[in-house]
Tab-separated table of C-alpha atoms in Angstrom:
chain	number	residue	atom	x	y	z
A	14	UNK	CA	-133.202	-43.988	117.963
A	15	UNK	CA	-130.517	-41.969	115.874
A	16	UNK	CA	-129.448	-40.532	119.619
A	17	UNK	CA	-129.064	-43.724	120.695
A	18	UNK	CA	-126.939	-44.686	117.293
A	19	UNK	CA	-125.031	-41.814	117.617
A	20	UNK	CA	-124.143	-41.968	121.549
A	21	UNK	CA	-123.269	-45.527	120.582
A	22	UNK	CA	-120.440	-44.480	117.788
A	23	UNK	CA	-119.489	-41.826	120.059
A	24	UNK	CA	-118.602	-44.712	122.619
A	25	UNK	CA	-116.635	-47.131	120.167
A	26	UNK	CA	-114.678	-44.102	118.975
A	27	UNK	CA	-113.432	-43.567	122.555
A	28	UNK	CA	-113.094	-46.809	123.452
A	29	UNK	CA	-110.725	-47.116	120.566
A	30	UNK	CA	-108.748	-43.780	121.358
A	31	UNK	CA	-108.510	-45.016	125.103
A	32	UNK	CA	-106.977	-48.679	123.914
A	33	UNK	CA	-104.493	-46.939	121.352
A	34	UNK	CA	-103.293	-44.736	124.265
A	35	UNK	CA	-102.958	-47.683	126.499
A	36	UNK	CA	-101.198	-49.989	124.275
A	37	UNK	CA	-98.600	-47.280	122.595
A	38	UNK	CA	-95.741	-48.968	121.256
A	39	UNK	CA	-93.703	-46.023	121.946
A	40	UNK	CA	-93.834	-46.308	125.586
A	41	UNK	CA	-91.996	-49.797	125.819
A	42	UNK	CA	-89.487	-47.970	123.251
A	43	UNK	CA	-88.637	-45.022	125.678
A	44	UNK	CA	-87.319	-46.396	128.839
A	45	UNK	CA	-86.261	-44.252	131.579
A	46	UNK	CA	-84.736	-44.774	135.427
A	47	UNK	CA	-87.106	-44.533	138.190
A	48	UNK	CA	-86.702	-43.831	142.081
A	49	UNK	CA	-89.183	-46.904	143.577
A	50	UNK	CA	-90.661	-46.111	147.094
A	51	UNK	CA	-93.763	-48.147	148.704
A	52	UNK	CA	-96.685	-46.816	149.076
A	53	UNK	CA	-97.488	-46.673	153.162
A	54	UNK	CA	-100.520	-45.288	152.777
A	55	UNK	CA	-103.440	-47.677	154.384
A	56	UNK	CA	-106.521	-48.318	151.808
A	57	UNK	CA	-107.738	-51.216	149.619
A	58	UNK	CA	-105.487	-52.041	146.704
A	59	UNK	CA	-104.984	-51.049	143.656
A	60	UNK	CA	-105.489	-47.664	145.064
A	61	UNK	CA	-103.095	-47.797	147.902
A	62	UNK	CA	-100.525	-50.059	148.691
A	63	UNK	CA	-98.558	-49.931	145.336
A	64	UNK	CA	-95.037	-47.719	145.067
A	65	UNK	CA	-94.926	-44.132	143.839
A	66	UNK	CA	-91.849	-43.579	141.177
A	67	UNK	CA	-90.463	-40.270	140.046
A	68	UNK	CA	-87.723	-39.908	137.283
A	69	UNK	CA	-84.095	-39.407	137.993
A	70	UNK	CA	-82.486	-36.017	137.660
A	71	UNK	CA	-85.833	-34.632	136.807
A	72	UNK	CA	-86.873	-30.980	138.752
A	73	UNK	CA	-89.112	-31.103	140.868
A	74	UNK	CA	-88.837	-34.690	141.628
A	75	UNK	CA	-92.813	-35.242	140.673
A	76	UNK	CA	-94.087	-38.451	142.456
A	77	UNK	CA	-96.605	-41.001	140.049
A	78	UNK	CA	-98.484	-43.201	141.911
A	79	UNK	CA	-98.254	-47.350	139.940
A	80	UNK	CA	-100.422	-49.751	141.362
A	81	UNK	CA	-97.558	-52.497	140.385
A	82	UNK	CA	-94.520	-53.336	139.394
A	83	UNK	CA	-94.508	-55.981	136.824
A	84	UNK	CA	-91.924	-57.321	134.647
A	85	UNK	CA	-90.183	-57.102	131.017
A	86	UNK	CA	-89.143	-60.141	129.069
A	87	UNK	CA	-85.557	-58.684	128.986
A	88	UNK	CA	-85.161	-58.230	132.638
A	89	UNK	CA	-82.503	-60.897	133.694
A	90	UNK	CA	-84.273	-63.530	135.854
A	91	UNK	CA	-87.227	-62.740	138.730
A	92	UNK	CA	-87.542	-59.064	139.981
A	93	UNK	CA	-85.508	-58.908	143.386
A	94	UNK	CA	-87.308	-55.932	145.386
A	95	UNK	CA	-85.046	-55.517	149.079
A	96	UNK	CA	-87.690	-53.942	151.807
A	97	UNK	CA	-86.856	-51.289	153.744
A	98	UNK	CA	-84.305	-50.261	150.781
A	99	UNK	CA	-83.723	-47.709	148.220
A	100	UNK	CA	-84.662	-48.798	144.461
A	101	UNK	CA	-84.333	-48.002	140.827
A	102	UNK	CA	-86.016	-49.254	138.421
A	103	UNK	CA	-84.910	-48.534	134.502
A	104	UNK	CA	-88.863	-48.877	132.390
A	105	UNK	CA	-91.544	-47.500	131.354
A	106	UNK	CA	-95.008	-46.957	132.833
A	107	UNK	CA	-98.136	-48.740	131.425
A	108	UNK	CA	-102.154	-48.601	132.457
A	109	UNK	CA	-103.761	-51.705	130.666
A	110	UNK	CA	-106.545	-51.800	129.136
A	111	UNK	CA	-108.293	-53.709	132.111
A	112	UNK	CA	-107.126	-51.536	134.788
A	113	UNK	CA	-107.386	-48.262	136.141
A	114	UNK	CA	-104.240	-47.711	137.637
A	115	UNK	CA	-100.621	-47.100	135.563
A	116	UNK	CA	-98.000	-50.251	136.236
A	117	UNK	CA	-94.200	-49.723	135.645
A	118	UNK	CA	-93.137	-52.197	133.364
A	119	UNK	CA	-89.816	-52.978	134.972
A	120	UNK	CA	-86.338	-54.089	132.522
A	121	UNK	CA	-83.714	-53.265	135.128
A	122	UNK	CA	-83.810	-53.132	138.905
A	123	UNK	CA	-80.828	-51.599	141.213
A	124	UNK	CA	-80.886	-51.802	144.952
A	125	UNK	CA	-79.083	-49.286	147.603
A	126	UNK	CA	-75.805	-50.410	149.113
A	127	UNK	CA	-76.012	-49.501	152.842
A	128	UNK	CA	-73.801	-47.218	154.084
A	129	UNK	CA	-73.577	-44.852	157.054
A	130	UNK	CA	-72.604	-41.464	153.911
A	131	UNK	CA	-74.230	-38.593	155.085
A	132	UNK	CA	-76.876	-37.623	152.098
A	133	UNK	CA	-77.078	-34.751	149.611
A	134	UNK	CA	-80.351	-33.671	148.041
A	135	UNK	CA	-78.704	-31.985	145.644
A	136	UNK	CA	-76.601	-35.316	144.501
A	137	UNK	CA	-77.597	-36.265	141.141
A	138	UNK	CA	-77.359	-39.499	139.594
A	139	UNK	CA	-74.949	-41.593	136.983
A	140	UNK	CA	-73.426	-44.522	135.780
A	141	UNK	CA	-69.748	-44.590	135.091
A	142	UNK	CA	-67.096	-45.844	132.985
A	143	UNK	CA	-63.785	-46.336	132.480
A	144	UNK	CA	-61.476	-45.848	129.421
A	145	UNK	CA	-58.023	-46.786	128.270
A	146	UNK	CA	-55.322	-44.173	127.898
A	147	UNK	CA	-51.318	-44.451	127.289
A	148	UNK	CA	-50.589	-42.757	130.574
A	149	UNK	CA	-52.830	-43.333	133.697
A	150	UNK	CA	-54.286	-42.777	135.626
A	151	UNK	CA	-57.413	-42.501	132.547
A	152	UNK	CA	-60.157	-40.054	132.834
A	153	UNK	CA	-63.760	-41.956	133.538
A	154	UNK	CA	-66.991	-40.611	131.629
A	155	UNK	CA	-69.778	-40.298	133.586
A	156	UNK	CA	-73.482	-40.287	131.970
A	157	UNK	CA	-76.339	-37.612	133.267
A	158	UNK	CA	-79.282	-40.412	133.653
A	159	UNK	CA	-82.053	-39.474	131.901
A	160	UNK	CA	-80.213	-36.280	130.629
A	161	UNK	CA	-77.999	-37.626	127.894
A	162	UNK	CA	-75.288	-35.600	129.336
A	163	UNK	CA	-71.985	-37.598	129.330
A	164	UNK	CA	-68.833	-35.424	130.973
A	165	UNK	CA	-64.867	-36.779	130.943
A	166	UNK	CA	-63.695	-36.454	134.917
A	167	UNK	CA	-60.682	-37.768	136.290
A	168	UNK	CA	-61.393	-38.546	139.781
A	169	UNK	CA	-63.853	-39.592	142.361
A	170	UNK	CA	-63.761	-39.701	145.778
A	171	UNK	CA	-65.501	-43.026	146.733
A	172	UNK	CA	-65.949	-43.915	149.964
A	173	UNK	CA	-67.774	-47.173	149.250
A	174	UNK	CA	-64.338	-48.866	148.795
A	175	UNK	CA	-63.174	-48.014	152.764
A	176	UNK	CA	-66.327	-50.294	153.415
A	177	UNK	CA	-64.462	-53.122	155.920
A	178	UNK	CA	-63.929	-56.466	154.102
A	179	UNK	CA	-65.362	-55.041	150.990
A	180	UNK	CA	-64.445	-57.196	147.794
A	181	UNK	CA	-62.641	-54.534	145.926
A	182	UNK	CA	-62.664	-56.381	142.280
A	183	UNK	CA	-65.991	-56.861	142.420
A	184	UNK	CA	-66.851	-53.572	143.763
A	185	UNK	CA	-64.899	-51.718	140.655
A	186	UNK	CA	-66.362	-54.432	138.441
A	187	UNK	CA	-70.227	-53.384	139.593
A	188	UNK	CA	-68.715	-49.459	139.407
A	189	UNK	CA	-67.634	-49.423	135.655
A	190	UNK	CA	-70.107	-51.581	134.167
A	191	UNK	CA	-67.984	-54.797	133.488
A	192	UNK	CA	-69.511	-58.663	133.675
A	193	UNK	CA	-72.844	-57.146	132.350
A	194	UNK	CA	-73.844	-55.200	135.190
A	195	UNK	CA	-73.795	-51.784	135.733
A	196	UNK	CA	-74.259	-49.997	138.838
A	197	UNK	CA	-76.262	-46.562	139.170
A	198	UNK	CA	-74.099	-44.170	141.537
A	199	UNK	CA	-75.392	-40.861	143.120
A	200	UNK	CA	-72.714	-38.118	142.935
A	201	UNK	CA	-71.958	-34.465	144.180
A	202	UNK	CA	-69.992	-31.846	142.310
A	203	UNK	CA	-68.399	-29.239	143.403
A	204	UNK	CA	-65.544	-27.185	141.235
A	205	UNK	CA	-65.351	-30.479	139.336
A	206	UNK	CA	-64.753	-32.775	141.772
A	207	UNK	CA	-66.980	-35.902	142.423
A	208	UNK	CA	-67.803	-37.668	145.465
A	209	UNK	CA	-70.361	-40.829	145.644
A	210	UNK	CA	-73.038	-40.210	148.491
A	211	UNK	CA	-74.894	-43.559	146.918
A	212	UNK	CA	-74.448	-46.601	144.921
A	213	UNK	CA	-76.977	-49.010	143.377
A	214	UNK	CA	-76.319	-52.491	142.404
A	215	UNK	CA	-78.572	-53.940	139.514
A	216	UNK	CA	-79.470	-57.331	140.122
A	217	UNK	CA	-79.356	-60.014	140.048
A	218	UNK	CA	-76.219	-60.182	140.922
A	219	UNK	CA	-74.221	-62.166	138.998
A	220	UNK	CA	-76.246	-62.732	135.934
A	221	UNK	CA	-75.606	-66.066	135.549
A	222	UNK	CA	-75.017	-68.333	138.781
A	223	UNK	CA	-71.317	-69.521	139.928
A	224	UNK	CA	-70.398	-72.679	138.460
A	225	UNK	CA	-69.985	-75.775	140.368
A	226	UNK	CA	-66.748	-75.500	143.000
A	227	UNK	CA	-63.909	-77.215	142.254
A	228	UNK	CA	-62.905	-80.004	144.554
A	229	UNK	CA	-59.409	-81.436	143.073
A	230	UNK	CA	-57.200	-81.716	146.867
A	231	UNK	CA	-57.572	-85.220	148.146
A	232	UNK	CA	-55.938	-86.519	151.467
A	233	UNK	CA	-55.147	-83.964	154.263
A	234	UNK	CA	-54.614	-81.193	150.917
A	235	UNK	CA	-56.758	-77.934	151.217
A	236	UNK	CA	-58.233	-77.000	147.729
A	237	UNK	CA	-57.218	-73.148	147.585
A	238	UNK	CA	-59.144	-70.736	145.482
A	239	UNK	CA	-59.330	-66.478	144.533
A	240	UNK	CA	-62.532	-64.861	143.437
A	241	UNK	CA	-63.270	-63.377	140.138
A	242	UNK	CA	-65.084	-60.559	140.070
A	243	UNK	CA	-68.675	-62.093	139.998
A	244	UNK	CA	-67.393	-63.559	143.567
A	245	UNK	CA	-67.385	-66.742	141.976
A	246	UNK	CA	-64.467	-69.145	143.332
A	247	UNK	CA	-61.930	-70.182	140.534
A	248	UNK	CA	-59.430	-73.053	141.853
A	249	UNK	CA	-56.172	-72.629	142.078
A	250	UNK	CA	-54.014	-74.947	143.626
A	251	UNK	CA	-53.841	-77.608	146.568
A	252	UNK	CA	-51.606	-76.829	150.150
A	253	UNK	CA	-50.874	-79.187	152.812
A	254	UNK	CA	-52.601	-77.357	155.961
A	255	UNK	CA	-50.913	-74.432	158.595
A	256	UNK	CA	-51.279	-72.454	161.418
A	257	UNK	CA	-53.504	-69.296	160.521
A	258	UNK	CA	-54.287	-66.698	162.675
A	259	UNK	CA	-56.791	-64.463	160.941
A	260	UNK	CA	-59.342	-62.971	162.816
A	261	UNK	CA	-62.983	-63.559	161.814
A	262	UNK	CA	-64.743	-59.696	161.339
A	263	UNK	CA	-67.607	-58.697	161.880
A	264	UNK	CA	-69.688	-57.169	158.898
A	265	UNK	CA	-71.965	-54.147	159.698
A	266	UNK	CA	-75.637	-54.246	159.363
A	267	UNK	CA	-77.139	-54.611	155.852
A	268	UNK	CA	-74.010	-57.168	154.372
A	269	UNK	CA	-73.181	-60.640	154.600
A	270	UNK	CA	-70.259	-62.633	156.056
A	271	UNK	CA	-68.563	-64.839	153.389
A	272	UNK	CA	-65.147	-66.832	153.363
A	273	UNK	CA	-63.019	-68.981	151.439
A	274	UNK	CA	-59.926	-70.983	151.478
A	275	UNK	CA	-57.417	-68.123	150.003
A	276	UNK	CA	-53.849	-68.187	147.774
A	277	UNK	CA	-51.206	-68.788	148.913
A	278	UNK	CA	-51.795	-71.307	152.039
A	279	UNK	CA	-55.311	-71.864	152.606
A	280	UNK	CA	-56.022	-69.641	155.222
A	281	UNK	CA	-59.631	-68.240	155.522
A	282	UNK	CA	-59.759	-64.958	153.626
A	283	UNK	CA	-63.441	-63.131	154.496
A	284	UNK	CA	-65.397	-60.437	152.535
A	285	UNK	CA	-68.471	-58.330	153.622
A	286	UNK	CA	-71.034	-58.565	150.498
A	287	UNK	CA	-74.461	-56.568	150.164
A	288	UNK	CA	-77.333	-59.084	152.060
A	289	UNK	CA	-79.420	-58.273	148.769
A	290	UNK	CA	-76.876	-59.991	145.806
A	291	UNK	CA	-76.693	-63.902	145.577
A	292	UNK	CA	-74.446	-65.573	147.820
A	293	UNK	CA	-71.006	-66.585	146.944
A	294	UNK	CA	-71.343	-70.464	146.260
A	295	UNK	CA	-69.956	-72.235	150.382
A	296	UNK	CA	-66.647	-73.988	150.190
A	297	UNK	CA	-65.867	-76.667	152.666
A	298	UNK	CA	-62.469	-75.649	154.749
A	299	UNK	CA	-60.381	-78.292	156.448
């Protein structure tokens, strides 16, 4: 009987110690970035089927094995996960109570831009930004992910911006961290000069959806718009219709064709955007 008493305290007291693990309030308080890759592997789930993550800049690159991804309160809107691409997540891993297999807790997700870059192992990743100076061009800082590192540089080669078509306000937008989003950008040094072998936009993408299109031409006008630099169309003025003669590209696999009625006389200005962001709200051309 007293065996019996004692094997029972002896489970409460790890039952207890196991919970208080499992629910530490210090994991949801240190967040860190995550690569995300699917688990191929073919067995029943939880076991299989679920994404291994390792931690960004870390040696080694150690793999963890989370049987899900599930979501924070403060991530904005529905998790967006893009098959067949490269992810980040920015969280924390957490094995409930009920489970036997770690989650990741996702606050932030960033998807790969696709790009024909040839890849560095060694490239390490950052997020940038810009600063003000009296004389430009201004130095950028970058931040060590993960590392707490933060370094002043003055250039970067980027060869993201000789995409074809690509939107180049919102591209430095997403690249500095303006409009609330910040991109995640893998970089190679060498003698202190930068160059981006990767870029990850966090989405969604914008934050908070276009407003309605303005629509203030009437007759044979053409309403005539630019893009800010959440792609959204701002109106700018009406134009009685001409002759344009702009060729319609063709964007390369993994981005999306969009167009608009541009300043100054209507005529159809295209962009090549990521498949994986929201589209740019459709305006009707004459």
């Amino acid at each position: 009987m007293k065996l019996l008493l004692l094997l029972s305290i002896i489970f409460l007291f790890t039952t207890i110690i196991i919970a208080s693990i499992n629910h530490d309030p210090n994991n949801e308080k240190n967040p860190s970035f995550y690569l995300i890759e699917k688990d191929e592997r073919k067995c029943p789930k939880p076991k299989c089927g679920g994404y291994f993550i390792s931690m960004l800049n870390e040696m080694g690159g150690e793999k963890t094995y989370v049987s899900e991804l599930s979501t924070d309160p403060k991530l904005n809107g529905p998790m967006e996960i893009a098959e067949g691409r490269q992810m980040i997540g920015y969280g924390y891993t957490n094995r409930p109570s009920s489970r036997h297999y770690m989650e990741m807790v996702v606050i932030k997700i960033f998807i790969s831009i696709q790009i024909t870059i040839s890849k560095n192992p060694h490239a390490q990743y950052y997020m940038i930004d810009s600063t003000k100076c009296l004389k430009p061009p201004c130095p950028m800082v970058t931040h060590l992910l993960n590392q707490g590192t933060d370094s002043h540089i003055k250039s970067i080669k980027n060869p993201f911006m000789s995409i074809p078509n690509i939107d180049e306000e919102w591209m430095t937008s997403r690249l500095y961290g303006m409009d609330d989003l910040h991109s995640i950008v893998q970089m190679t040094e060498n003698d202190k000069k930068y160059t981006m072998t990767g870029m990850f936009i966090q989405v969604p993408d914008p934050i908070i959806p276009c407003p309605k299109v303005q629509d203030k031409c009437h007759g044979k006008e053409i309403n005539v718009y630019s893009l800010d630099s959440n792609r959204c169309p701002v109106w700018m003025h009406c134009t009685m219709p001409t002759n344009c003669h702009v060729p319609m590209p063709k964007c390369q696999d993994g981005w999306d064709l969009h167009s608009f009625p541009s300043h100054p006389n209507g005529c159809l200005k295209y962009y090549c955007n990521p498949d994986f962001i929201t589209p740019s709200p459709k305006i009707k051309s004459n």
